Coordinates of C-alpha atoms (C1' of nucleotides) in Angstrom, one line a residue:
Chain A
M1 CA 0.0 0.0 0.0
R2 CA 1.4 3.3 -1.1
V3 CA 0.0 6.8 -0.7
A4 CA 1.1 9.8 -2.7
V5 CA 1.1 13.1 -0.8
V6 CA 1.5 16.8 -1.5
G7 CA 1.2 19.6 0.9
A8 CA -0.8 22.8 0.3
E9 CA -1.2 25.7 2.8
G10 CA -1.3 23.6 5.9
G11 CA -3.5 20.9 4.4
G12 CA -2.8 18.7 1.5
L13 CA -3.8 16.0 -0.8
L14 CA -3.5 12.2 -0.5
Q15 CA -4.0 9.5 -3.1
A16 CA -3.6 5.8 -2.8
V17 CA -1.6 4.2 -5.5
A18 CA -0.7 0.6 -6.3
E19 CA 2.8 -0.8 -6.3
D20 CA 3.1 -0.1 -10.0
G21 CA 2.0 3.5 -9.4
S22 CA -1.5 3.4 -10.8
P23 CA -4.0 5.4 -8.8
Q24 CA -6.3 3.4 -6.6
G25 CA -8.9 6.0 -5.8
P26 CA -9.6 9.7 -6.1
P27 CA -7.4 12.4 -4.6
Q28 CA -8.4 13.1 -1.0
P29 CA -8.1 16.7 0.2
V30 CA -7.3 17.1 3.9
R31 CA -7.3 20.2 6.0
D32 CA -4.7 19.0 8.5
L33 CA -2.0 17.0 6.6
A34 CA -0.1 15.8 9.7
A35 CA -3.3 14.6 11.3
A36 CA -4.3 12.8 8.2
V37 CA -0.8 11.2 7.7
A38 CA -0.7 10.1 11.4
E39 CA -4.2 8.5 11.1
R40 CA -3.4 6.8 7.8
E41 CA 0.0 5.6 9.3
R42 CA -1.8 4.0 12.2
A43 CA -4.4 2.4 10.0
D44 CA -2.4 1.1 7.0
R45 CA 1.3 1.9 7.5
P46 CA 1.6 2.9 3.8
R47 CA 4.8 3.8 2.0
W48 CA 4.5 7.5 1.6
V49 CA 5.3 8.8 -1.9
W50 CA 6.5 12.3 -2.0
A51 CA 8.7 14.8 -3.8
A52 CA 11.4 15.2 -1.1
T53 CA 11.5 13.9 2.4
A54 CA 13.7 16.9 3.4
E55 CA 10.9 19.3 2.4
L56 CA 7.8 17.6 3.6
Y57 CA 8.8 15.4 6.6
P58 CA 10.2 17.9 9.1
G59 CA 6.8 19.7 9.4
L60 CA 4.9 16.4 9.6
L61 CA 7.3 15.1 12.3
R62 CA 7.0 18.4 14.3
A63 CA 3.3 18.0 14.2
G64 CA 3.5 14.4 15.6
A65 CA 3.2 12.4 12.4
R66 CA 6.0 9.8 12.2
A67 CA 6.3 7.9 8.9
D68 CA 7.5 4.3 8.8
R69 CA 8.3 4.1 5.1
A70 CA 8.7 6.4 2.2
H71 CA 9.6 6.7 -1.5
D72 CA 11.5 9.9 -2.0
L73 CA 11.1 10.9 -5.7
G74 CA 14.2 13.1 -5.8
L75 CA 16.6 10.6 -4.2
T76 CA 15.2 7.8 -6.4
E77 CA 15.5 9.9 -9.5
A78 CA 19.2 10.6 -8.7
I79 CA 19.9 6.8 -8.3
L80 CA 18.1 6.0 -11.5
L81 CA 19.8 8.7 -13.6
A82 CA 23.2 7.7 -12.2
A83 CA 22.5 4.1 -13.0
D84 CA 22.0 5.1 -16.7
G85 CA 25.2 7.2 -16.6
R86 CA 23.2 10.4 -16.7
W87 CA 25.0 12.2 -13.9
G88 CA 24.7 15.9 -14.8
E89 CA 20.9 16.0 -15.2
P90 CA 18.7 17.7 -12.6
R91 CA 17.2 15.1 -10.3
S92 CA 14.6 17.0 -8.3
F93 CA 11.0 16.1 -8.6
P94 CA 10.1 19.1 -10.8
A95 CA 13.0 18.1 -13.1
A96 CA 11.8 14.5 -13.3
W97 CA 8.3 15.7 -14.0
A98 CA 9.4 18.1 -16.7
R99 CA 11.4 15.4 -18.4
L100 CA 8.3 13.1 -18.3
R101 CA 6.2 15.7 -20.0
G102 CA 8.8 16.8 -22.5
L103 CA 9.0 20.3 -21.0
P104 CA 12.1 22.4 -20.3
V105 CA 13.8 20.9 -17.3
P106 CA 14.5 23.2 -14.4
D107 CA 17.9 23.2 -12.7
D108 CA 18.3 21.7 -9.3
T109 CA 18.1 24.8 -7.2
A110 CA 20.1 24.8 -4.1
R111 CA 18.1 24.8 -0.9
P112 CA 18.3 28.1 0.9
S113 CA 20.6 27.8 3.9
G114 CA 19.6 29.0 7.4
A115 CA 18.0 27.7 10.5
P116 CA 16.2 24.3 9.9
G117 CA 12.6 24.9 9.3
A118 CA 12.9 28.6 8.9
G119 CA 11.6 29.8 5.5
Q120 CA 10.0 27.1 3.5
P121 CA 11.9 26.6 0.3
A122 CA 9.8 27.3 -2.7
L123 CA 11.1 24.4 -4.8
F124 CA 7.8 22.6 -5.0
D125 CA 5.6 25.6 -4.8
H126 CA 3.0 25.2 -7.6
D127 CA 3.2 28.9 -8.4
L128 CA 6.8 28.6 -9.3
L129 CA 6.2 25.7 -11.5
G130 CA 3.6 27.6 -13.4
L131 CA 0.9 25.2 -12.4
P132 CA -2.7 25.9 -11.4
G133 CA -2.7 24.1 -8.1
P134 CA -2.0 21.2 -5.7
A135 CA -4.2 18.8 -7.6
E136 CA -1.9 19.1 -10.6
L137 CA 1.1 18.7 -8.3
L138 CA -0.3 15.5 -6.9
E139 CA -0.9 14.3 -10.5
G140 CA 2.8 14.9 -11.1
V141 CA 3.9 13.0 -8.0
V142 CA 1.7 10.1 -9.0
A143 CA 3.1 10.2 -12.6
V144 CA 6.8 10.4 -11.7
H145 CA 6.4 7.7 -9.1
A146 CA 4.7 5.4 -11.7
D147 CA 7.5 6.2 -14.2
Q148 CA 10.2 5.4 -11.6
Q149 CA 8.5 2.1 -10.7
R150 CA 8.6 1.2 -14.4
R151 CA 12.3 2.1 -14.6
L152 CA 13.1 0.2 -11.4
A153 CA 11.4 -2.9 -12.7
G154 CA 13.5 -2.6 -15.9
A155 CA 16.7 -2.0 -14.0
V156 CA 17.8 -5.6 -14.4
P157 CA 21.2 -6.4 -12.9
R158 CA 23.1 -6.9 -16.1
S159 CA 26.6 -5.7 -15.9
E160 CA 27.0 -5.8 -19.7
R161 CA 24.9 -2.6 -19.8
V162 CA 27.8 -0.9 -18.2
Q163 CA 30.2 0.6 -20.7
G164 CA 33.7 -0.4 -20.5
V165 CA 33.4 -3.2 -18.0
G166 CA 35.9 -5.9 -18.9
A167 CA 35.2 -9.6 -18.6
G168 CA 37.2 -9.6 -15.3
A169 CA 34.8 -7.3 -13.6
R170 CA 31.8 -9.1 -14.9
E171 CA 33.1 -12.5 -13.8
A172 CA 34.1 -11.0 -10.4
A173 CA 30.6 -9.5 -9.9
E174 CA 28.8 -12.6 -11.0
G175 CA 31.1 -14.9 -9.0
A176 CA 30.1 -12.9 -6.0
G177 CA 26.5 -14.2 -6.3
G178 CA 25.2 -12.0 -9.1
G179 CA 25.3 -8.3 -9.2
W180 CA 22.4 -6.5 -7.4
P181 CA 20.4 -8.9 -5.3
G182 CA 17.0 -7.3 -6.0
G183 CA 17.6 -4.8 -8.7
L184 CA 17.7 -1.2 -7.4
G185 CA 14.7 -1.7 -5.2
L186 CA 16.5 -2.3 -2.0
L187 CA 18.8 0.7 -2.6
V188 CA 15.9 3.0 -3.3
A189 CA 14.0 1.8 -0.2
A190 CA 17.1 2.1 2.0
E191 CA 17.8 5.6 0.6
S192 CA 14.3 6.8 1.5
A193 CA 14.4 5.2 4.9
G194 CA 17.7 7.0 5.4
A195 CA 16.1 10.3 4.5
L196 CA 13.4 9.7 7.1
A197 CA 16.1 8.9 9.7
A198 CA 18.1 12.0 8.8
V199 CA 15.1 14.2 9.5
E200 CA 14.3 12.4 12.7
M201 CA 17.9 12.6 13.9
A202 CA 18.0 16.4 13.1
A203 CA 14.8 16.7 15.1
A204 CA 16.1 14.7 18.0
G205 CA 19.5 16.3 18.0
L206 CA 22.7 15.0 19.5
P207 CA 22.9 15.6 23.3
W208 CA 25.6 18.2 23.7
R209 CA 26.7 19.9 26.9
P210 CA 27.9 23.5 26.2
E211 CA 29.5 23.8 29.6
V212 CA 31.7 20.7 29.0
H213 CA 32.6 22.0 25.5
D214 CA 33.5 25.3 27.0
A215 CA 35.6 23.5 29.7
V216 CA 37.5 21.5 27.0
L217 CA 38.2 24.7 25.0
T218 CA 39.3 26.6 28.1
E219 CA 41.6 23.8 29.2
L220 CA 43.3 23.7 25.8
L221 CA 43.1 27.3 24.7
G222 CA 42.7 29.4 27.8
P223 CA 39.5 31.3 28.8
R224 CA 37.1 32.4 26.1
P225 CA 38.4 35.7 24.7
R226 CA 36.3 38.7 23.8
A227 CA 34.6 38.5 20.4
G228 CA 37.2 38.4 17.6
A229 CA 40.2 38.2 19.9
V230 CA 42.7 35.3 19.9
P231 CA 42.7 32.9 22.8
Q232 CA 45.7 33.3 25.2
R233 CA 47.3 30.0 24.4
L234 CA 47.2 30.6 20.7
A235 CA 48.7 34.1 21.0
D236 CA 51.5 32.7 23.2
L237 CA 52.3 29.9 20.8
A238 CA 52.2 32.2 17.8
A239 CA 54.6 34.6 19.6
R240 CA 57.0 31.7 20.5
V241 CA 56.9 30.4 16.9
G242 CA 57.8 33.9 15.7
A243 CA 60.6 34.2 18.3
A244 CA 62.1 30.8 17.2
F245 CA 62.6 32.3 13.7
G246 CA 63.4 35.8 14.9
L247 CA 60.3 37.0 13.1
P248 CA 58.0 38.5 15.6
R249 CA 55.3 39.3 13.0
L250 CA 55.2 35.8 11.5
N251 CA 51.6 34.5 11.1
P252 CA 51.6 30.7 11.7
D253 CA 48.3 30.5 9.8
S254 CA 50.0 31.5 6.6
P255 CA 51.7 28.5 4.9
A256 CA 53.6 30.9 2.6
Q257 CA 55.1 32.9 5.5
V258 CA 56.0 29.7 7.3
L259 CA 57.7 28.2 4.2
R260 CA 59.7 31.4 3.7
A261 CA 60.7 31.3 7.4
F262 CA 62.0 27.7 7.1
A263 CA 63.8 28.5 3.8
N264 CA 65.5 31.5 5.4
A265 CA 66.5 29.3 8.3
G266 CA 68.3 26.9 5.8
T267 CA 65.5 24.3 5.7
P268 CA 63.5 24.5 2.5
L269 CA 60.3 22.4 2.8
P270 CA 57.9 21.1 0.2
S271 CA 54.9 22.1 2.3
T272 CA 54.0 22.9 5.9
R273 CA 52.0 19.7 6.4
S274 CA 52.3 18.3 9.8
H275 CA 53.9 15.1 8.7
V276 CA 56.6 17.1 6.8
L277 CA 57.2 19.3 9.9
R278 CA 57.5 16.2 12.1
G279 CA 60.6 15.2 10.1
V280 CA 62.3 18.6 10.7
D281 CA 64.7 19.4 13.5
H282 CA 64.0 23.0 14.4
P283 CA 62.9 24.6 17.7
A284 CA 59.8 26.1 16.0
V285 CA 58.5 22.7 14.9
P286 CA 56.9 21.4 18.1
L287 CA 55.4 24.9 18.7
L288 CA 54.0 25.1 15.2
L289 CA 52.5 21.6 15.5
A290 CA 50.8 22.5 18.8
Y291 CA 49.6 25.8 17.2
K292 CA 48.1 24.1 14.2
E293 CA 46.2 21.6 16.2
L294 CA 44.8 24.2 18.6
S295 CA 44.1 26.7 16.0
R296 CA 42.1 24.3 14.0
L297 CA 40.0 23.4 17.1
H298 CA 39.4 27.0 17.8
A299 CA 38.6 28.1 14.3
T300 CA 36.3 25.1 13.4
Y301 CA 34.8 23.9 16.6
G302 CA 35.5 26.8 19.0
W303 CA 33.1 29.1 20.9
S304 CA 31.5 30.5 17.8
W305 CA 30.6 27.0 16.6
L306 CA 29.1 26.4 20.0
D307 CA 27.0 29.5 19.7
A308 CA 25.9 28.7 16.2
W309 CA 25.1 25.0 16.5
V310 CA 24.2 24.0 20.0
A311 CA 20.9 25.1 21.5
G312 CA 18.8 23.6 24.2
G313 CA 21.4 21.0 25.0
R314 CA 21.3 19.6 21.5
F315 CA 23.6 19.8 18.4
R316 CA 21.3 19.7 15.3
P317 CA 23.3 19.2 12.1
E318 CA 21.6 19.1 8.8
Y319 CA 22.3 15.7 7.2
V320 CA 22.4 15.3 3.5
P321 CA 21.6 11.7 2.7
G322 CA 23.3 10.5 -0.5
G323 CA 25.3 13.7 -0.4
V324 CA 28.5 11.9 -1.4
V325 CA 29.0 10.1 -4.7
S326 CA 29.6 6.8 -2.9
G327 CA 26.2 7.1 -1.1
R328 CA 27.7 8.2 2.1
W329 CA 26.0 11.1 3.8
A330 CA 27.2 14.7 4.0
T331 CA 26.1 17.5 6.2
R332 CA 25.4 21.1 5.5
G333 CA 27.2 23.3 8.1
G334 CA 28.2 22.2 11.6
G335 CA 30.8 19.7 10.4
A336 CA 28.9 16.9 12.1
L337 CA 30.9 14.2 10.4
Q338 CA 34.3 15.5 11.5
I339 CA 33.7 16.2 15.2
P340 CA 37.2 16.0 16.8
H341 CA 37.6 13.2 19.3
A342 CA 38.6 15.8 22.0
L343 CA 35.1 17.4 21.8
R344 CA 33.2 14.1 22.2
R345 CA 33.5 14.7 25.9
A346 CA 30.7 17.2 25.4
V347 CA 28.3 14.5 24.1
V348 CA 26.7 13.4 27.3
A349 CA 23.5 11.4 27.7
D350 CA 20.5 12.9 29.6
P351 CA 20.1 11.9 33.2
G352 CA 18.8 8.3 33.4
W353 CA 19.7 7.8 29.7
T354 CA 22.8 6.4 28.0
F355 CA 24.3 5.9 24.6
V356 CA 24.6 2.7 22.6
V357 CA 27.5 3.4 20.3
A358 CA 27.9 0.8 17.6
D359 CA 30.6 0.9 14.9
A360 CA 31.4 -1.7 12.3
S361 CA 34.8 -3.2 12.7
Q362 CA 37.1 -3.3 9.6
L363 CA 34.0 -2.7 7.4
E364 CA 35.7 -2.1 4.0
P365 CA 37.9 -5.2 3.8
R366 CA 35.0 -7.3 4.9
V367 CA 32.9 -5.7 2.2
L368 CA 35.6 -6.5 -0.3
A369 CA 35.6 -10.1 0.8
A370 CA 31.8 -10.4 0.4
L371 CA 31.8 -8.5 -2.9
S372 CA 34.5 -10.5 -4.5
G373 CA 33.5 -13.9 -3.1
D374 CA 37.2 -14.6 -2.4
D375 CA 37.2 -17.8 -0.3
G376 CA 40.5 -17.0 1.4
L377 CA 39.6 -13.4 2.3
A378 CA 36.1 -14.5 3.4
R379 CA 37.7 -17.0 5.7
A380 CA 39.8 -14.2 7.2
A381 CA 36.6 -12.1 7.5
A382 CA 34.6 -14.9 9.2
G383 CA 36.0 -14.0 12.6
G384 CA 36.9 -11.1 14.8
D385 CA 40.2 -9.6 13.7
L386 CA 40.4 -9.7 9.9
Y387 CA 43.9 -8.3 9.7
A388 CA 45.2 -10.7 12.2
A389 CA 43.7 -13.6 10.3
L390 CA 45.0 -12.3 7.1
A391 CA 48.5 -11.9 8.6
A392 CA 48.4 -15.5 9.9
D393 CA 47.2 -16.8 6.6
A394 CA 49.6 -14.9 4.2
F395 CA 52.0 -12.5 5.9
G396 CA 53.9 -14.6 8.4
G397 CA 51.9 -13.2 11.3
D398 CA 52.8 -9.6 10.5
R399 CA 49.5 -7.8 11.1
A400 CA 50.8 -4.3 10.1
R401 CA 52.0 -5.6 6.8
A402 CA 48.8 -7.4 6.1
K403 CA 46.8 -4.3 6.8
T404 CA 49.0 -2.1 4.7
A405 CA 48.7 -4.5 1.7
L406 CA 44.9 -4.7 2.0
L407 CA 44.5 -1.0 2.3
A408 CA 46.6 -0.5 -0.7
A409 CA 44.5 -2.9 -2.7
M410 CA 41.4 -0.9 -1.8
Y411 CA 42.9 2.6 -2.1
G412 CA 45.5 2.2 -4.8
G413 CA 48.7 2.8 -2.9
D414 CA 52.0 1.4 -4.2
V415 CA 53.4 -1.2 -1.9
G416 CA 55.2 -3.4 -4.4
Q417 CA 56.0 -6.8 -3.0
L418 CA 53.0 -6.9 -0.6
M419 CA 50.6 -6.7 -3.5
T420 CA 52.2 -9.7 -5.1
V421 CA 51.6 -11.8 -2.0
L422 CA 48.0 -10.6 -1.8
R423 CA 47.4 -11.3 -5.4
R424 CA 48.7 -14.9 -5.1
R425 CA 46.7 -15.7 -2.0
F426 CA 43.5 -13.8 -2.7
P427 CA 43.1 -13.7 -6.4
A428 CA 39.4 -13.0 -6.5
A429 CA 39.6 -10.1 -4.1
V430 CA 42.5 -8.4 -5.9
G431 CA 41.0 -9.2 -9.2
Y432 CA 37.8 -7.5 -8.2
V433 CA 39.4 -4.2 -7.3
E434 CA 41.8 -4.3 -10.2
A435 CA 39.0 -4.9 -12.7
A436 CA 37.2 -1.9 -11.2
A437 CA 40.4 0.2 -11.6
R438 CA 40.8 -0.9 -15.2
T439 CA 37.1 0.0 -15.9
G440 CA 37.8 3.4 -14.4
E441 CA 41.0 4.0 -16.4
E442 CA 39.1 3.1 -19.6
G443 CA 36.3 5.6 -18.8
G444 CA 33.7 3.1 -17.8
L445 CA 31.2 3.0 -14.9
V446 CA 31.3 0.8 -11.8
R447 CA 28.6 0.1 -9.3
S448 CA 28.2 -0.7 -5.7
R449 CA 26.7 -3.9 -4.5
L450 CA 23.2 -2.5 -4.5
G451 CA 23.7 -0.7 -7.8
R452 CA 24.7 2.8 -6.9
T453 CA 26.7 4.0 -9.9
C454 CA 29.8 6.1 -10.0
P455 CA 29.8 9.3 -12.1
P456 CA 31.1 9.1 -15.7
P457 CA 34.4 10.8 -16.6
S458 CA 34.3 14.6 -16.8
T459 CA 34.8 16.3 -20.2
A460 CA 38.2 17.5 -19.0
W461 CA 39.1 13.9 -18.3
L462 CA 37.9 12.8 -21.7
A463 CA 39.9 15.6 -23.3
A464 CA 43.0 14.7 -21.4
T465 CA 42.9 11.0 -22.2
E466 CA 42.0 11.6 -25.8
A467 CA 44.8 14.1 -26.3
A468 CA 47.2 11.5 -25.0
G469 CA 46.0 8.8 -27.3
G470 CA 45.7 10.9 -30.4
L471 CA 48.1 11.3 -33.3
G472 CA 51.3 13.1 -32.5
P473 CA 50.5 14.1 -29.0
D474 CA 52.6 16.8 -27.5
A475 CA 55.2 15.8 -24.9
E476 CA 53.1 16.8 -21.9
A477 CA 49.8 15.3 -23.1
V478 CA 50.9 11.8 -22.7
P479 CA 51.9 11.9 -19.0
R480 CA 48.9 14.1 -18.3
G481 CA 46.5 11.6 -19.9
R482 CA 48.1 8.7 -18.2
R483 CA 47.9 10.5 -14.8
A484 CA 44.2 11.3 -15.4
A485 CA 43.5 7.6 -16.3
R486 CA 45.4 6.4 -13.2
D487 CA 43.6 8.9 -10.9
R488 CA 40.2 7.7 -12.2
G489 CA 41.3 4.1 -11.7
R490 CA 42.0 4.7 -8.1
F491 CA 38.7 6.4 -7.8
T492 CA 36.7 3.5 -9.2
R493 CA 38.8 1.0 -7.4
N494 CA 37.9 2.6 -4.1
F495 CA 34.3 3.4 -5.2
V496 CA 33.2 -0.3 -5.4
V497 CA 34.3 -0.8 -1.9
Q498 CA 33.4 2.5 -0.2
A499 CA 30.0 2.6 -1.9
S500 CA 29.2 -1.0 -1.1
A501 CA 30.2 -0.3 2.5
A502 CA 27.8 2.7 2.4
D503 CA 25.1 0.3 1.1
W504 CA 25.6 -1.9 4.1
A505 CA 25.7 1.0 6.5
L506 CA 22.5 2.5 5.1
V507 CA 20.6 -0.8 5.3
L508 CA 21.9 -1.1 8.9
L509 CA 20.6 2.4 9.7
A510 CA 17.2 1.6 8.2
A511 CA 17.1 -1.7 10.2
V512 CA 18.0 -0.1 13.4
R513 CA 15.5 2.7 12.8
R514 CA 12.7 0.1 12.2
R515 CA 13.7 -1.9 15.3
L516 CA 13.5 1.3 17.5
A517 CA 10.1 2.3 16.2
G518 CA 7.8 2.5 19.2
E519 CA 10.7 2.4 21.7
A520 CA 11.9 5.3 23.8
G521 CA 15.4 5.1 22.3
Q522 CA 16.2 7.3 19.4
L523 CA 18.9 7.3 16.7
V524 CA 20.9 10.5 17.3
F525 CA 24.0 10.1 15.1
F526 CA 25.2 8.3 12.0
Q527 CA 28.7 8.6 10.7
H528 CA 29.6 6.4 7.7
D529 CA 30.0 3.1 9.6
E530 CA 28.7 4.0 13.1
V531 CA 25.3 4.6 14.7
V532 CA 24.6 6.2 18.1
V533 CA 21.3 5.5 19.9
H534 CA 20.3 7.6 22.9
C535 CA 18.0 5.5 25.2
P536 CA 16.9 5.0 28.7
R537 CA 19.6 3.2 30.7
D538 CA 17.3 0.2 31.4
D539 CA 16.8 -0.3 27.7
A540 CA 20.5 -0.2 26.7
D541 CA 21.0 -4.0 26.7
R542 CA 18.0 -4.6 24.6
V543 CA 18.9 -1.8 22.2
A544 CA 22.5 -3.2 21.9
A545 CA 21.0 -6.6 20.9
E546 CA 18.7 -5.0 18.4
V547 CA 21.6 -3.1 16.8
R548 CA 23.7 -6.4 16.5
D549 CA 20.7 -8.1 14.9
A550 CA 20.3 -5.2 12.5
A551 CA 23.9 -5.6 11.4
A552 CA 23.4 -9.3 10.7
E553 CA 20.2 -8.5 8.9
S554 CA 22.0 -5.9 6.8
G555 CA 24.7 -8.4 5.9
R556 CA 22.1 -10.9 4.7
L557 CA 20.1 -8.3 2.7
V558 CA 23.0 -6.7 1.0
F559 CA 25.4 -9.6 0.4
G560 CA 23.1 -12.7 0.6
D561 CA 24.7 -15.9 1.5
T562 CA 28.3 -15.3 2.5
A563 CA 30.7 -16.6 5.2
V564 CA 31.7 -13.0 5.8
R565 CA 30.7 -11.5 9.2
F566 CA 30.1 -7.9 9.9
P567 CA 30.8 -7.6 13.6
L568 CA 29.9 -4.4 15.4
S569 CA 31.8 -3.1 18.4
V570 CA 29.1 -1.9 20.7
A571 CA 29.7 0.3 23.7
V572 CA 27.1 1.4 26.3
V573 CA 28.4 4.7 27.6
D574 CA 27.1 7.9 29.2
C575 CA 29.7 10.0 27.3
Y576 CA 30.5 9.5 23.6
A577 CA 34.2 10.0 24.3
D578 CA 34.2 6.8 26.3
A579 CA 33.2 4.7 23.3
K580 CA 36.2 2.7 22.0
Chain B
dG1 C1' 33.4 44.4 -1.1
dG2 C1' 32.7 39.4 -2.9
dC3 C1' 34.5 35.3 -5.5
dC4 C1' 37.6 31.6 -6.1
dA5 C1' 41.6 28.5 -5.8
dT6 C1' 44.8 26.5 -2.7
dA7 C1' 46.7 24.7 1.5
dG8 C1' 45.9 22.2 5.4
dC9 C1' 43.5 19.1 8.7
dG10 C1' 39.4 17.2 11.1
dC11 C1' 36.4 12.7 10.3
dG12 C1' 35.3 7.8 8.1
Chain C
dA1 C1' 55.5 5.8 8.7
dA2 C1' 53.0 7.3 5.0
dA3 C1' 49.8 7.0 1.3
dG4 C1' 46.0 5.4 -1.5
dC5 C1' 39.9 6.9 -1.3
dG6 C1' 35.7 10.1 0.1
dC7 C1' 34.2 14.4 2.3
dG8 C1' 33.5 19.8 5.1
dC9 C1' 35.4 23.6 6.9
dT10 C1' 38.6 27.6 7.7
dA11 C1' 42.3 30.9 6.6
dT12 C1' 45.1 32.9 3.2
dG13 C1' 45.9 35.5 -0.8
dG14 C1' 45.1 36.8 -5.6
dC15 C1' 41.6 38.5 -8.5
dC16 C1' 37.8 41.5 -10.2

DNA sequence: GGCCATAGCGCG
DNA sequence: AAAGCGCGCTATGGCC
């Protein structure tokens, strides 16, 4: 059971549609959309079909209407277009509808920034679309949904549709148990569930104690300075860095000035990166390293961040599901996915509540094992410490070398000998990523386990590689083209692993969300391979068990029958900093 | 004044 | 030990 929905001046329109998108009754006008949605949710638990979860759901949720399932037309359109190699085309609902009707396609307009909920974006305003009213808007939602269901039914997992995929990739994919387990349906459902979770997490907020944050800053930087002033500790360090060079006016934030200072001191450096500085013997180095670390903390997550992003004891980032090409999430403002470990002290559960923090251990190598169907790697991934098992199996017990080799296989580093060992012992796994790299170098497309598709090469890339292969290329064109090809190979090599890991994590998130429905506990954070649930202390053990079950469920749904395990490390802690 | 590229580093 | 992948964010510094 599906119900298409559009909002209109507080009320809205609902219309039941079948699985294939055909209407199953007349449009039903409602005066109070949230009340109508809540009632229908209780009665039928339908899948809500709407233009964009991020636009419609926050208001519904605020008014008390929680949705269990959705079909987000914009997110689905993006997945379908990408699967066809059509990356640059606008993917919003209005764009999809315009394409369907053969009308000029509007650009994807950026959502206005600002406080969540403030100023409703006009993206789906019927006036802007030149439409007579919400009835026509509903017609569009129904039509685009039906079209997407047709395209989803036709999106058969056949890798030969992918340009440039060599036989190796095809065999590797099929050897793993056959491409996408259920077409793109699972991906689309998980993407929409993720969008619901994102809105709910933004509404719940991550518990955040401003006084603890302030105490951490004060301990590291000195007391909060007046607006615009530099904290004492930073001013001291900057002065001492300057003194070490005999340059009192040196600005440590300026790489150019710092490079000049080192050059004048007889130590020319390629850059002022920390790892370069660490190899330099000069009295300014430790001061500079300390300055850089504290300066970053102050600039990015200092008192102004606290003022801007924490209110009422909650940090409310704006998540952007599917914001990364690999399907990982991004955030808009607040830097929620880069919170420094030092500040996780400030993430403290409410009285009587606690956090269940669960993160997937060694997710990407496990994903590679499951993707490639490599028996040896799957054996190593069947237990707790994959790298230790790998080391015992093929690297004479040297865990560090085993880890380096496997990371290089997934990311494209050059580790010479280690790769030879890896290739001999785990031919399917290495073959899988190398086929993906070859496809990328040739300009082809690769896909995640659930069918999320990488972007095609840019026109600049095509120009660079064509210039290198053309007749009488100039001397610089050849290395430039080769470099472009290699760069893209590393991207697609990594894409198949990172994006499949994102598939798994997204399905995990959806499974956790479903298991928590009706419970007191709430998802409050999701970071690539990690979920955080805020729950009453008495529920923590049950929540931890649910999260573990959700991980096993995600493994089955995404990878089917595999020996590979996806263990979670689960911590029940009152403070986020105490997890792992 | 705003815009943009670059450098650098936080997270996974 | 560092580097290979994906991001967001800030400061600098050149440009219009």
